[in-house]
Amino acid sequence: MYNVMCDVAIIGGGPAGLAAAIAAKEEGAEKVLILERDNALGGILQQCIHPGFGLTRFKEELTGPEYYGRFVDRAKELGVEYMLGTMVLEVNHENNEILCTSSQYGLTCLQAKSIILAMGCRERTRAGIVVPGTRPAGLYTAGSAQRLVNRQNIMVGKKVVILGSGDIGMIMARRMSLEGAKVVMVVELMDYLAGLTRNRVQCLDDFGIPLKLAHTITRIEGNERVTGVWVAPVDEKKQPIAEKQEFVECDTVLFSVGLLPENELTRKAGIAINPITNGPSVNQYMQTSAPSVFACGNVVHVNDLVDNVSQESAQAGKYAALYAMGKLNARQNTVTCVTGRNVRYLCPQTIDANQPDGKVSVFFRVLQPEQNVRLVARCGDDVIYTHKEFRVNPGEMNHVNIETVKLTGDTVTVEVIKEGE
Amino acid sequence: MKKEIICTVCPRGCRILAEGDGEKVLTAEGYSCKRGLEYANTEYAHPVRILTTTVKLAGVQNDLLPVRSNKPLPKEKLFACMEIIRATAVEAPVKCYDVIIPDICGCGVDIVATKTVEA
């Protein structure tokens, strides 16, 4: 067994892990070690060759590789260490141990004073949404197709139907079109766009790709390779209207039907998971139910903008470093964040009201799209924060800002109110 | 001539209603910032887009270098540019922002690397 020690161990060398590592170093942690299963740092951004990253953080529109490149450079500058091709098998936080393996060192035991979970997320698959029909070749999740096209130079198909109007699906619609494929249509179950409007314009409208809202794929056909799919409109209960279904010929189907935080390690470690986000419950320090374990990025909740991930991850890195140095006080005075009207989930789920310079951003997603609303944080009847939004929708994360000094009682409710009510 | 333009400068996606003579915007409403207005003005007459794709890294099986146009290209030239890029291969080492194809399609725009690759 190969034995290693460090102050802060980070599982995942993607945008979350990199930002956390940099913040941990900047806070004063001595040995910061990233464990990454891929053969390079950068995580999912390695395959996100399109622009749209860094608008808030760098005030520039960068591609994925440019964005993570800046973090890798800074991490190396600061002396962040990393082990590539390394798969974590187990997190044993009670003993401050991580068990991992790599071809270079074999089975490895890493001792760390604090641990940061930054494993990102996985895609929901065809099997996960149980689409009826055959199981031919030519079916991919949008992200797998993206990896094959952008990192392995493999063209996944010529005539494509995409299920799901999430950002990944739309971006692949553009990518496939530019590489000469025909993207026949994008099919979306809900009656609104799942991803950013900007992507609908630049990835679908630009290429004349029709978007079928309130539709779904009811059946996949094809023996060895997919030959086509049946597409039907759905009613208000999201049930397909069989009489109106149409056969659409294609040789490839891309599924962009949701991302699931990758928390196998978290669950195995007995760390509390929030049932709505499917990620660990955290406080504003990104600290989980296990005091020495922190979490950041898509493993906590799926984000739209990597700029936000970098911000949240810097929090995790800073406080994980403070914890490793014995400078983070035990949690007292925990305030629970409660979801109010039209709020699906909140992150963080709890707030340590004793935070010294107490300014906490609580991020959330709405359940339904709405216009002309007010975002409100209140303790009982006392409104402690509010601001107006012209438009809110589930595909675009929102936030409220809370000053811990204004918290009274054990809960704070975050809700969306229609103006004039 | 009226055009509804959805601004793509930032994730807000303001819906801008632009009215003009087909070449130039005369009035516009719905934008929330200066950049949005500039975007509407360009988009109305001569829409442009940033192009991103990959270029083969010679010598390494299936290895790819991600590239981008350093400035937006005219929307109607995207497929022509893709043909040229598809025929291009590069050798390592490459530094991020090295010019891979200068002045592509005579548009005054370079295709540059977005990643550093060691030899």
Coordinates of C-alpha atoms in Angstrom, one line a residue, chain A residues 197-199 201-202, chain B residues 4-16 30-40 43:
Chain A
T197 CA -32.2 31.2 -24.2
R198 CA -28.9 32.2 -25.7
N199 CA -28.2 28.6 -26.7
V201 CA -30.6 31.2 -30.6
Q202 CA -27.0 30.2 -31.4
Chain B
E4 CA -37.0 40.3 -32.7
I5 CA -33.5 39.8 -31.5
I6 CA -32.7 37.7 -28.4
C7 CA -29.5 39.1 -27.0
T8 CA -26.8 36.6 -26.3
V9 CA -24.2 38.8 -24.7
C10 CA -25.0 37.6 -21.2
P11 CA -27.2 34.9 -19.8
R12 CA -30.1 37.3 -19.3
G13 CA -31.2 37.0 -22.9
C14 CA -33.1 40.3 -23.3
R15 CA -35.7 40.3 -26.1
I16 CA -34.9 43.3 -28.2
G30 CA -36.1 45.9 -24.8
Y31 CA -32.3 46.0 -24.2
S32 CA -31.0 46.5 -20.6
C33 CA -27.5 47.7 -21.3
K34 CA -25.2 49.3 -23.8
R35 CA -23.7 46.0 -25.0
G36 CA -27.1 44.7 -25.7
L37 CA -27.9 47.7 -28.0
E38 CA -24.5 47.2 -29.8
Y39 CA -25.4 43.5 -30.2
A40 CA -28.8 44.3 -31.7
E43 CA -27.2 41.3 -35.3

